[in-house]
CSV table of N, CA and C in Angstrom, one decimal:
chain,number,residue,atom,x,y,z
A,849,ILE,N,-16.3,-0.4,-2.2
A,849,ILE,CA,-15.7,-1.3,-1.3
A,849,ILE,C,-14.2,-1.0,-1.1
A,850,ASN,N,-13.6,-0.4,-2.2
A,850,ASN,CA,-12.2,-0.1,-2.1
A,850,ASN,C,-11.8,0.9,-1.0
A,851,TRP,N,-12.6,1.9,-0.8
A,851,TRP,CA,-12.3,2.9,0.3
A,851,TRP,C,-12.4,2.2,1.7
A,852,PHE,N,-13.5,1.5,1.9
A,852,PHE,CA,-13.7,0.8,3.2
A,852,PHE,C,-12.6,-0.3,3.4
A,853,ALA,N,-12.2,-1.0,2.4
A,853,ALA,CA,-11.2,-2.0,2.5
A,853,ALA,C,-9.8,-1.5,2.7
A,854,HIS,N,-9.6,-0.2,2.6
A,854,HIS,CA,-8.3,0.4,3.0
A,854,HIS,C,-8.3,1.2,4.3
A,855,LYS,N,-9.5,1.2,4.9
A,855,LYS,CA,-9.7,2.0,6.1
A,855,LYS,C,-10.1,1.2,7.3
A,856,TYR,N,-11.0,0.3,7.1
A,856,TYR,CA,-11.6,-0.5,8.2
A,856,TYR,C,-11.3,-2.0,8.1
A,857,GLY,N,-11.2,-2.7,9.2
A,857,GLY,CA,-11.1,-4.1,9.1
A,857,GLY,C,-9.8,-4.6,9.7
A,858,TYR,N,-9.5,-5.9,9.4
A,858,TYR,CA,-8.3,-6.5,10.0
A,858,TYR,C,-7.4,-6.9,8.8
A,859,ARG,N,-6.1,-7.2,9.2
A,859,ARG,CA,-5.1,-7.6,8.2
A,859,ARG,C,-4.6,-9.0,8.6
A,860,ASN,N,-4.5,-9.9,7.6
A,860,ASN,CA,-3.8,-11.1,7.7
A,860,ASN,C,-2.3,-11.0,7.3
A,861,PHE,N,-2.0,-10.1,6.4
A,861,PHE,CA,-0.7,-10.0,5.9
A,861,PHE,C,-0.2,-8.6,5.9
A,862,GLU,N,1.1,-8.4,6.1
A,862,GLU,CA,1.8,-7.1,5.9
A,862,GLU,C,2.2,-7.1,4.4
A,863,VAL,N,1.6,-6.2,3.6
A,863,VAL,CA,1.8,-6.1,2.2
A,863,VAL,C,2.4,-4.8,1.7
A,864,GLY,N,2.7,-3.9,2.6
A,864,GLY,CA,3.2,-2.6,2.2
A,864,GLY,C,2.2,-1.6,1.8
A,865,ASP,N,0.9,-1.8,2.1
A,865,ASP,CA,-0.1,-0.8,1.8
A,865,ASP,C,-1.1,-0.9,3.0
A,866,THR,N,-2.3,-0.2,2.8
A,866,THR,CA,-3.3,-0.2,3.9
A,866,THR,C,-4.4,-1.1,3.7
A,867,SER,N,-4.3,-2.1,2.8
A,867,SER,CA,-5.4,-3.0,2.5
A,867,SER,C,-5.8,-3.8,3.7
A,868,ARG,N,-7.1,-4.0,3.9
A,868,ARG,CA,-7.7,-4.7,5.0
A,868,ARG,C,-8.8,-5.6,4.5
A,869,ASN,N,-9.2,-6.6,5.3
A,869,ASN,CA,-10.3,-7.5,5.1
A,869,ASN,C,-11.5,-6.9,5.8
A,870,PHE,N,-12.6,-6.7,5.2
A,870,PHE,CA,-13.8,-6.0,5.8
A,870,PHE,C,-14.9,-7.0,5.9
A,871,LEU,N,-14.8,-7.8,7.0
A,871,LEU,CA,-15.7,-8.9,7.2
A,871,LEU,C,-17.2,-8.5,7.3
A,872,PRO,N,-17.6,-7.4,7.9
A,872,PRO,CA,-19.1,-7.2,8.2
A,872,PRO,C,-19.9,-7.2,6.9
A,873,VAL,N,-19.4,-6.9,5.8
A,873,VAL,CA,-20.2,-6.9,4.6
A,873,VAL,C,-19.7,-7.9,3.5
A,874,ASP,N,-18.8,-8.8,3.9
A,874,ASP,CA,-18.2,-9.6,2.9
A,874,ASP,C,-19.2,-10.5,2.2
A,875,PHE,N,-20.2,-11.1,2.9
A,875,PHE,CA,-21.1,-12.0,2.2
A,875,PHE,C,-21.9,-11.2,1.1
A,876,LEU,N,-22.2,-10.0,1.4
A,876,LEU,CA,-22.9,-9.2,0.3
A,876,LEU,C,-22.0,-8.9,-0.8
A,877,MET,N,-20.7,-8.8,-0.6
A,877,MET,CA,-19.7,-8.5,-1.7
A,877,MET,C,-19.2,-9.8,-2.4
A,878,MET,N,-19.7,-10.9,-2.0
A,878,MET,CA,-19.3,-12.2,-2.6
A,878,MET,C,-17.8,-12.5,-2.5
A,879,GLY,N,-17.2,-12.1,-1.4
A,879,GLY,CA,-15.8,-12.4,-1.2
A,879,GLY,C,-14.8,-11.3,-1.6
A,880,GLU,N,-15.3,-10.2,-2.2
A,880,GLU,CA,-14.5,-9.2,-2.7
A,880,GLU,C,-13.9,-8.3,-1.6
A,881,SER,N,-14.5,-8.3,-0.4
A,881,SER,CA,-13.9,-7.4,0.6
A,881,SER,C,-12.8,-8.1,1.4
A,882,TYR,N,-12.3,-9.2,1.0
A,882,TYR,CA,-11.1,-9.8,1.6
A,882,TYR,C,-9.9,-9.2,0.8
A,883,HIS,N,-9.8,-7.9,1.0
A,883,HIS,CA,-8.9,-7.0,0.2
A,883,HIS,C,-7.5,-7.3,0.5
A,884,ASN,N,-7.2,-7.4,1.8
A,884,ASN,CA,-5.8,-7.7,2.2
A,884,ASN,C,-5.3,-9.0,1.7
A,885,ASN,N,-6.2,-10.0,1.7
A,885,ASN,CA,-5.8,-11.3,1.1
A,885,ASN,C,-5.5,-11.2,-0.3
A,886,HIS,N,-6.4,-10.4,-1.0
A,886,HIS,CA,-6.2,-10.2,-2.5
A,886,HIS,C,-4.9,-9.5,-2.8
A,887,HIS,N,-4.5,-8.5,-2.0
A,887,HIS,CA,-3.3,-7.8,-2.2
A,887,HIS,C,-2.1,-8.7,-2.0
A,888,LYS,N,-2.2,-9.7,-1.1
A,888,LYS,CA,-1.1,-10.6,-0.9
A,888,LYS,C,-0.9,-11.5,-2.1
A,889,ASN,N,-2.0,-12.0,-2.6
A,889,ASN,CA,-1.9,-12.9,-3.8
A,889,ASN,C,-3.1,-12.7,-4.7
A,890,GLY,N,-2.9,-11.7,-5.6
A,890,GLY,CA,-4.0,-11.3,-6.5
A,890,GLY,C,-4.4,-12.4,-7.5
A,891,GLY,N,-3.5,-13.3,-7.8
A,891,GLY,CA,-3.8,-14.3,-8.8
A,891,GLY,C,-4.5,-15.5,-8.2
A,892,ARG,N,-4.8,-15.6,-6.9
A,892,ARG,CA,-5.4,-16.7,-6.2
A,892,ARG,C,-7.0,-16.6,-6.4
A,893,ALA,N,-7.6,-17.6,-6.8
A,893,ALA,CA,-9.1,-17.6,-7.1
A,893,ALA,C,-9.9,-17.4,-5.8
A,894,ASN,N,-9.4,-17.9,-4.7
A,894,ASN,CA,-10.1,-17.9,-3.4
A,894,ASN,C,-9.5,-16.7,-2.6
A,895,PHE,N,-10.3,-15.6,-2.5
A,895,PHE,CA,-9.8,-14.5,-1.7
A,895,PHE,C,-10.0,-14.8,-0.2
A,896,GLY,N,-10.9,-15.7,0.1
A,896,GLY,CA,-11.1,-16.0,1.5
A,896,GLY,C,-10.2,-17.2,1.9
A,897,GLY,N,-10.7,-18.0,2.9
A,897,GLY,CA,-10.0,-19.2,3.2
A,897,GLY,C,-8.7,-19.2,4.0
A,898,ILE,N,-8.3,-18.0,4.4
A,898,ILE,CA,-7.1,-17.9,5.3
A,898,ILE,C,-7.5,-18.2,6.7
A,899,ARG,N,-8.6,-17.7,7.2
A,899,ARG,CA,-9.1,-17.9,8.5
A,899,ARG,C,-10.4,-18.7,8.4
A,900,TRP,N,-10.9,-19.4,9.4
A,900,TRP,CA,-12.0,-20.2,9.3
A,900,TRP,C,-13.3,-19.5,8.9
A,901,HIS,N,-13.4,-18.2,9.2
A,901,HIS,CA,-14.6,-17.5,8.9
A,901,HIS,C,-14.6,-16.8,7.6
A,902,GLU,N,-13.5,-16.9,6.9
A,902,GLU,CA,-13.4,-16.2,5.6
A,902,GLU,C,-13.9,-17.1,4.5
A,903,ILE,N,-15.2,-17.0,4.1
A,903,ILE,CA,-15.8,-17.8,3.1
A,903,ILE,C,-16.0,-16.9,1.9
A,904,ASP,N,-15.5,-17.3,0.8
A,904,ASP,CA,-15.6,-16.6,-0.5
A,904,ASP,C,-16.7,-17.3,-1.4
A,905,PRO,N,-17.9,-16.7,-1.4
A,905,PRO,CA,-19.0,-17.4,-2.2
A,905,PRO,C,-18.6,-17.5,-3.7
A,906,THR,N,-17.9,-16.5,-4.2
A,906,THR,CA,-17.5,-16.6,-5.7
A,906,THR,C,-16.6,-17.8,-5.9
A,907,TYR,N,-15.8,-18.1,-5.0
A,907,TYR,CA,-14.9,-19.3,-5.2
A,907,TYR,C,-15.7,-20.6,-5.2
A,908,GLN,N,-16.7,-20.6,-4.4
A,908,GLN,CA,-17.6,-21.8,-4.4
A,908,GLN,C,-18.2,-22.0,-5.8
A,909,VAL,N,-18.6,-20.9,-6.4
A,909,VAL,CA,-19.2,-21.0,-7.8
A,909,VAL,C,-18.1,-21.5,-8.8
A,910,ILE,N,-16.9,-20.9,-8.6
A,910,ILE,CA,-15.7,-21.3,-9.5
A,910,ILE,C,-15.5,-22.8,-9.3
A,911,LYS,N,-15.5,-23.4,-8.1
A,911,LYS,CA,-15.3,-24.8,-7.9
A,911,LYS,C,-16.3,-25.6,-8.6
A,912,VAL,N,-17.6,-25.2,-8.5
A,912,VAL,CA,-18.7,-25.9,-9.2
A,912,VAL,C,-18.4,-25.9,-10.7
A,913,LEU,N,-18.1,-24.8,-11.3
A,913,LEU,CA,-17.8,-24.7,-12.7
A,913,LEU,C,-16.6,-25.6,-13.1
A,914,ASN,N,-15.7,-25.7,-12.2
A,914,ASN,CA,-14.5,-26.5,-12.5
A,914,ASN,C,-15.0,-28.0,-12.5
A,915,LYS,N,-15.8,-28.4,-11.5
A,915,LYS,CA,-16.3,-29.8,-11.5
A,915,LYS,C,-17.1,-30.2,-12.7
A,916,LEU,N,-17.8,-29.2,-13.3
A,916,LEU,CA,-18.6,-29.4,-14.5
A,916,LEU,C,-17.8,-29.3,-15.7
A,917,ASN,N,-16.5,-29.1,-15.6
A,917,ASN,CA,-15.5,-29.0,-16.7
A,917,ASN,C,-15.9,-27.8,-17.6
A,918,ILE,N,-16.5,-26.8,-17.1
A,918,ILE,CA,-16.8,-25.6,-17.8
A,918,ILE,C,-15.6,-24.7,-17.8
A,919,ILE,N,-14.9,-24.7,-16.7
A,919,ILE,CA,-13.6,-24.0,-16.6
A,919,ILE,C,-12.6,-24.9,-16.0
A,920,GLN,N,-11.3,-24.5,-16.1
A,920,GLN,CA,-10.2,-25.3,-15.5
A,920,GLN,C,-9.6,-24.5,-14.4
A,921,LEU,N,-9.6,-24.9,-13.2
A,921,LEU,CA,-9.1,-24.2,-12.1
A,921,LEU,C,-7.6,-24.6,-11.9
A,922,ALA,N,-6.7,-23.6,-11.9
A,922,ALA,CA,-5.3,-23.9,-11.7
A,922,ALA,C,-5.0,-24.3,-10.3
A,923,LYS,N,-4.0,-25.1,-10.1
A,923,LYS,CA,-3.6,-25.5,-8.7
A,923,LYS,C,-3.2,-24.3,-7.9
A,924,GLN,N,-3.7,-24.2,-6.6
A,924,GLN,CA,-3.4,-23.1,-5.8
A,924,GLN,C,-2.6,-23.6,-4.6
A,925,ARG,N,-1.6,-22.7,-4.2
A,925,ARG,CA,-0.9,-23.1,-3.0
A,925,ARG,C,-1.6,-22.6,-1.7
A,926,GLU,N,-1.4,-23.3,-0.6
A,926,GLU,CA,-2.0,-22.9,0.6
A,926,GLU,C,-1.4,-21.6,1.2
A,927,LEU,N,-2.2,-20.7,1.8
A,927,LEU,CA,-1.7,-19.5,2.5
A,927,LEU,C,-2.0,-19.6,3.9
A,928,THR,N,-1.2,-19.1,4.8
A,928,THR,CA,-1.5,-19.0,6.2
A,928,THR,C,-1.3,-17.6,6.7
A,929,VAL,N,-1.9,-17.2,7.8
A,929,VAL,CA,-1.7,-15.8,8.3
A,929,VAL,C,-0.3,-15.6,8.7
A,930,GLU,N,0.3,-14.5,8.2
A,930,GLU,CA,1.7,-14.1,8.5
A,930,GLU,C,1.7,-13.2,9.7
A,931,THR,N,1.0,-12.1,9.5
A,931,THR,CA,0.9,-11.1,10.6
A,931,THR,C,-0.5,-10.6,10.7
A,932,VAL,N,-1.0,-10.5,12.0
A,932,VAL,CA,-2.3,-10.1,12.2
A,932,VAL,C,-2.2,-8.8,13.0
A,933,ASN,N,-2.9,-7.7,12.5
A,933,ASN,CA,-3.0,-6.5,13.2
A,933,ASN,C,-4.3,-6.3,13.8
A,934,LYS,N,-4.5,-5.4,14.8
A,934,LYS,CA,-5.8,-5.1,15.4
A,934,LYS,C,-6.7,-4.4,14.4
A,935,ALA,N,-8.0,-4.7,14.4
A,935,ALA,CA,-8.9,-4.0,13.6
A,935,ALA,C,-8.9,-2.6,13.8
A,936,ALA,N,-9.1,-1.8,12.7
A,936,ALA,CA,-9.2,-0.3,12.9
A,936,ALA,C,-10.4,0.1,13.5
């Protein structure tokens, strides 16, 4: 996924590298292909959620585990799109 996520896709943020979000296979990758979002804020549990179509299935599992008190999810700040480039 790393090679594709630095070559193809779209960008929500200018982060000083070539990272991109690679939507066509994201559901199969369980949210891991929101690479540009991850590079902007790597400590955020939800790699998706910046745009309406960015759904991170792994984050949904994390939220369920948090509700069951199996894990404790730290408070996250909201992110919005800063800069959007055309898809490669």
